[in-house]
PDB file of C-alpha atoms in Angstrom:
ATOM      1  CA  MET A   1      87.965  -8.833 124.608  1.00 45.00           C
ATOM      2  CA  SER A   2      86.060 -12.038 123.964  1.00 47.00           C
ATOM      3  CA  GLY A   3      86.253 -15.223 126.000  1.00 49.00           C
ATOM      4  CA  THR A   4      87.131 -17.327 122.927  1.00 53.00           C
ATOM      5  CA  ASP A   5      90.813 -16.349 122.874  1.00 54.00           C
ATOM      6  CA  ASP A   6      92.734 -19.649 122.566  1.00 57.00           C
ATOM      7  CA  ARG A   7      96.203 -18.162 122.992  1.00 53.00           C
ATOM      8  CA  PRO A   8      98.238 -19.421 125.967  1.00 51.00           C
ATOM      9  CA  ARG A   9      98.140 -17.134 128.970  1.00 59.00           C
ATOM     10  CA  ASN A  10     101.097 -18.709 130.762  1.00 60.00           C
ATOM     11  CA  PHE A  11     104.421 -19.964 129.472  1.00 55.00           C
ATOM     12  CA  GLY A  12     103.638 -23.574 130.446  1.00 60.00           C
ATOM     13  CA  GLU A  13     100.454 -23.559 128.355  1.00 66.00           C
ATOM     14  CA  LEU A  14     102.357 -23.248 125.065  1.00 67.00           C
ATOM     15  CA  ALA A  15     102.047 -26.566 123.231  1.00 77.00           C
ATOM     16  CA  PRO A  16     105.272 -28.157 121.972  1.00 80.00           C
ATOM     17  CA  SER A  17     105.930 -28.206 118.257  1.00 83.00           C
ATOM     18  CA  VAL A  18     104.864 -31.256 116.264  1.00 89.00           C
ATOM     19  CA  TYR A  19     108.133 -30.851 114.315  1.00 92.00           C
ATOM     20  CA  PRO A  20     111.078 -28.474 114.878  1.00 92.00           C
ATOM     21  CA  GLY A  21     110.184 -25.017 113.595  1.00 91.00           C
ATOM     22  CA  GLU A  22     106.407 -25.477 113.450  1.00 90.00           C
ATOM     23  CA  ARG A  23     105.727 -22.687 115.976  1.00 88.00           C
ATOM     24  CA  LEU A  24     108.096 -20.453 114.006  1.00 89.00           C
ATOM     25  CA  GLY A  25     106.210 -20.976 110.747  1.00 91.00           C
ATOM     26  CA  LEU A  26     109.077 -22.898 109.150  1.00 93.00           C
ATOM     27  CA  PRO A  27     108.778 -25.974 106.915  1.00 95.00           C
ATOM     28  CA  GLU A  28     109.226 -29.457 108.362  1.00 94.00           C
ATOM     29  CA  SER A  29     112.082 -30.368 106.005  1.00 94.00           C
ATOM     30  CA  GLY A  30     114.165 -29.020 103.161  1.00 94.00           C
ATOM     31  CA  PRO A  31     115.462 -25.475 102.676  1.00 95.00           C
ATOM     32  CA  ARG A  32     114.578 -22.998 105.453  1.00 95.00           C
ATOM     33  CA  SER A  33     113.752 -25.804 107.904  1.00 96.00           C
ATOM     34  CA  VAL A  34     115.403 -25.908 111.339  1.00 95.00           C
ATOM     35  CA  ALA A  35     118.837 -27.543 111.275  1.00 95.00           C
ATOM     36  CA  ARG A  36     118.865 -30.913 112.998  1.00 92.00           C
ATOM     37  CA  ALA A  37     121.231 -32.058 115.728  1.00 89.00           C
ATOM     38  CA  GLY A  38     123.654 -34.037 113.545  1.00 92.00           C
ATOM     39  CA  ARG A  39     124.634 -31.116 111.332  1.00 94.00           C
ATOM     40  CA  ARG A  40     124.659 -28.717 114.280  1.00 93.00           C
ATOM     41  CA  ILE A  41     127.085 -30.891 116.234  1.00 92.00           C
ATOM     42  CA  LEU A  42     129.325 -31.506 113.216  1.00 97.00           C
ATOM     43  CA  ALA A  43     129.417 -27.757 112.495  1.00 97.00           C
ATOM     44  CA  LEU A  44     130.347 -27.106 116.124  1.00 94.00           C
ATOM     45  CA  LEU A  45     133.196 -29.627 115.896  1.00 96.00           C
ATOM     46  CA  ILE A  46     134.484 -27.996 112.693  1.00 98.00           C
ATOM     47  CA  ASP A  47     134.348 -24.556 114.333  1.00 97.00           C
ATOM     48  CA  TRP A  48     136.090 -25.772 117.491  1.00 96.00           C
ATOM     49  CA  ALA A  49     138.842 -27.469 115.431  1.00 97.00           C
ATOM     50  CA  SER A  50     139.306 -24.229 113.473  1.00 97.00           C
ATOM     51  CA  ALA A  51     139.611 -22.290 116.728  1.00 97.00           C
ATOM     52  CA  MET A  52     142.172 -24.781 118.006  1.00 96.00           C
ATOM     53  CA  LEU A  53     144.276 -24.426 114.868  1.00 97.00           C
ATOM     54  CA  VAL A  54     144.179 -20.620 114.969  1.00 97.00           C
ATOM     55  CA  SER A  55     145.017 -20.693 118.694  1.00 96.00           C
ATOM     56  CA  LEU A  56     148.138 -22.732 117.935  1.00 96.00           C
ATOM     57  CA  LEU A  57     149.437 -19.738 115.973  1.00 95.00           C
ATOM     58  CA  PHE A  58     149.482 -17.689 119.194  1.00 92.00           C
ATOM     59  CA  THR A  59     150.101 -20.145 122.018  1.00 94.00           C
ATOM     60  CA  PRO A  60     151.795 -23.529 122.465  1.00 94.00           C
ATOM     61  CA  TYR A  61     149.403 -26.464 122.876  1.00 90.00           C
ATOM     62  CA  GLU A  62     150.721 -27.457 126.296  1.00 90.00           C
ATOM     63  CA  SER A  63     150.385 -23.969 127.797  1.00 92.00           C
ATOM     64  CA  ALA A  64     147.695 -22.711 130.145  1.00 92.00           C
ATOM     65  CA  ALA A  65     147.168 -19.759 127.790  1.00 94.00           C
ATOM     66  CA  TYR A  66     146.013 -22.160 125.050  1.00 94.00           C
ATOM     67  CA  THR A  67     143.145 -23.234 127.317  1.00 92.00           C
ATOM     68  CA  TRP A  68     141.893 -19.639 127.441  1.00 94.00           C
ATOM     69  CA  VAL A  69     142.784 -18.524 123.925  1.00 96.00           C
ATOM     70  CA  THR A  70     140.845 -21.291 122.139  1.00 95.00           C
ATOM     71  CA  PRO A  71     137.363 -20.314 123.450  1.00 96.00           C
ATOM     72  CA  LEU A  72     138.132 -16.656 122.753  1.00 96.00           C
ATOM     73  CA  VAL A  73     139.154 -17.449 119.178  1.00 97.00           C
ATOM     74  CA  PHE A  74     136.042 -19.645 118.794  1.00 97.00           C
ATOM     75  CA  ALA A  75     133.791 -16.774 119.919  1.00 97.00           C
ATOM     76  CA  ALA A  76     135.642 -14.263 117.732  1.00 97.00           C
ATOM     77  CA  LEU A  77     135.240 -16.470 114.649  1.00 97.00           C
ATOM     78  CA  GLN A  78     131.501 -16.765 115.353  1.00 97.00           C
ATOM     79  CA  VAL A  79     131.108 -13.010 115.824  1.00 97.00           C
ATOM     80  CA  VAL A  80     132.989 -12.238 112.607  1.00 98.00           C
ATOM     81  CA  PHE A  81     131.449 -14.836 110.306  1.00 98.00           C
ATOM     82  CA  ILE A  82     127.777 -14.946 111.377  1.00 98.00           C
ATOM     83  CA  PRO A  83     126.998 -11.375 110.262  1.00 97.00           C
ATOM     84  CA  THR A  84     129.294 -11.480 107.221  1.00 97.00           C
ATOM     85  CA  ILE A  85     128.691 -14.880 105.594  1.00 97.00           C
ATOM     86  CA  GLY A  86     125.502 -15.906 107.403  1.00 96.00           C
ATOM     87  CA  GLY A  87     127.050 -18.447 109.748  1.00 97.00           C
ATOM     88  CA  SER A  88     130.283 -19.849 111.031  1.00 97.00           C
ATOM     89  CA  VAL A  89     132.666 -21.715 108.743  1.00 97.00           C
ATOM     90  CA  GLY A  90     131.256 -25.019 110.035  1.00 98.00           C
ATOM     91  CA  HIS A  91     127.689 -23.869 109.436  1.00 97.00           C
ATOM     92  CA  ARG A  92     128.373 -22.773 105.885  1.00 98.00           C
ATOM     93  CA  LEU A  93     130.355 -25.919 104.992  1.00 97.00           C
ATOM     94  CA  LEU A  94     127.343 -27.995 106.037  1.00 97.00           C
ATOM     95  CA  GLY A  95     124.770 -25.815 104.273  1.00 97.00           C
ATOM     96  CA  LEU A  96     123.447 -24.087 107.396  1.00 97.00           C
ATOM     97  CA  ARG A  97     122.903 -20.419 108.189  1.00 97.00           C
ATOM     98  CA  VAL A  98     121.999 -18.325 111.208  1.00 97.00           C
ATOM     99  CA  VAL A  99     119.088 -15.933 110.693  1.00 96.00           C
ATOM    100  CA  ALA A 100     117.264 -13.457 112.886  1.00 96.00           C
ATOM    101  CA  LEU A 101     113.697 -14.481 113.717  1.00 92.00           C
ATOM    102  CA  VAL A 102     112.487 -10.988 112.859  1.00 91.00           C
ATOM    103  CA  GLY A 103     114.086 -11.217 109.413  1.00 90.00           C
ATOM    104  CA  GLY A 104     116.703  -9.004 107.842  1.00 93.00           C
ATOM    105  CA  TRP A 105     120.374  -8.779 108.707  1.00 94.00           C
ATOM    106  CA  VAL A 106     121.365 -10.610 111.868  1.00 96.00           C
ATOM    107  CA  GLY A 107     123.299  -7.527 113.029  1.00 95.00           C
ATOM    108  CA  LEU A 108     126.256  -7.416 115.411  1.00 95.00           C
ATOM    109  CA  TRP A 109     124.686  -7.821 118.837  1.00 96.00           C
ATOM    110  CA  ARG A 110     123.017 -11.166 118.058  1.00 97.00           C
ATOM    111  CA  PRO A 111     126.274 -12.962 117.132  1.00 97.00           C
ATOM    112  CA  ILE A 112     127.969 -11.499 120.215  1.00 97.00           C
ATOM    113  CA  VAL A 113     125.234 -12.641 122.611  1.00 96.00           C
ATOM    114  CA  ARG A 114     124.899 -15.997 120.857  1.00 95.00           C
ATOM    115  CA  SER A 115     128.668 -16.628 120.920  1.00 95.00           C
ATOM    116  CA  VAL A 116     129.151 -15.673 124.562  1.00 94.00           C
ATOM    117  CA  LEU A 117     126.347 -18.010 125.615  1.00 93.00           C
ATOM    118  CA  LEU A 118     127.574 -20.764 123.288  1.00 92.00           C
ATOM    119  CA  THR A 119     131.056 -20.694 124.841  1.00 91.00           C
ATOM    120  CA  LEU A 120     129.416 -21.265 128.247  1.00 89.00           C
ATOM    121  CA  VAL A 121     128.201 -24.641 126.793  1.00 86.00           C
ATOM    122  CA  ILE A 122     125.174 -25.139 129.102  1.00 79.00           C
ATOM    123  CA  PRO A 123     122.839 -22.842 127.126  1.00 78.00           C
ATOM    124  CA  ALA A 124     123.692 -24.754 123.954  1.00 77.00           C
ATOM    125  CA  ILE A 125     122.545 -28.100 125.380  1.00 82.00           C
ATOM    126  CA  VAL A 126     119.214 -26.762 126.649  1.00 86.00           C
ATOM    127  CA  TRP A 127     116.802 -26.978 123.688  1.00 86.00           C
ATOM    128  CA  ASP A 128     113.100 -26.431 123.148  1.00 87.00           C
ATOM    129  CA  SER A 129     110.782 -28.433 120.889  1.00 86.00           C
ATOM    130  CA  ASP A 130     111.858 -26.249 117.950  1.00 89.00           C
ATOM    131  CA  GLN A 131     115.473 -27.410 118.518  1.00 88.00           C
ATOM    132  CA  ARG A 132     116.568 -23.889 119.388  1.00 90.00           C
ATOM    133  CA  GLY A 133     119.181 -23.712 122.090  1.00 89.00           C
ATOM    134  CA  PHE A 134     118.975 -21.133 124.847  1.00 90.00           C
ATOM    135  CA  HIS A 135     121.748 -19.176 123.093  1.00 92.00           C
ATOM    136  CA  ASP A 136     119.554 -18.885 119.979  1.00 93.00           C
ATOM    137  CA  LYS A 137     116.437 -18.004 121.975  1.00 91.00           C
ATOM    138  CA  VAL A 138     118.166 -15.167 123.845  1.00 92.00           C
ATOM    139  CA  ALA A 139     119.776 -13.845 120.640  1.00 94.00           C
ATOM    140  CA  GLY A 140     116.517 -14.100 118.661  1.00 94.00           C
ATOM    141  CA  THR A 141     118.108 -16.352 116.044  1.00 95.00           C
ATOM    142  CA  VAL A 142     117.485 -19.746 114.481  1.00 95.00           C
ATOM    143  CA  LEU A 143     119.861 -22.074 112.644  1.00 95.00           C
ATOM    144  CA  LEU A 144     118.340 -23.129 109.306  1.00 97.00           C
ATOM    145  CA  ARG A 145     119.188 -25.539 106.542  1.00 96.00           C
ATOM    146  CA  GLY A 146     120.471 -23.906 103.349  1.00 85.00           C
TER     147      GLY A 146
END
C-alpha cells in the first residue's frame, strides 16, 4: 500500500459535497439529481394529508385512536407505494422517486426501514451535505428528481 492514498481514513475527514449528490456521482440539477427541500416537504405534506384522509375511514377525528392510526397508515402507504410505483403518492405527484444507491429494485426492506424512521420524525430532519436524511442513509436510498 502506498503512502499517496488520499481517501479519508476517519468519518470526519470526508469533505462535504459542493452540491447535493456530488459524492454520490449524481448531477447537480435536472433529472436524476437529488430532490431539494421544497419538493420533499411538499411531498411529505401530501402524504400526511392522504394518511389523515384514509385514517378518517377507520377512526373518528376526535378519537385517541386517530392519533395512532394516522402514522401507521402513513407508514403503510410508504411501504406499499415505494417499491411498486417508485415513491409515495406525494413523491410521484411532484416528479420524485426513491431509488436504492446500489441500483436496481428498491426491494421491501428499504421502504420498511425508511418508513419506520421517517415516522419517528427526528431522522428525517437530520441531513448531510447530499441532502439525504438519516432515514435514507440507513435504508441505502436517495430521493431523486424525475
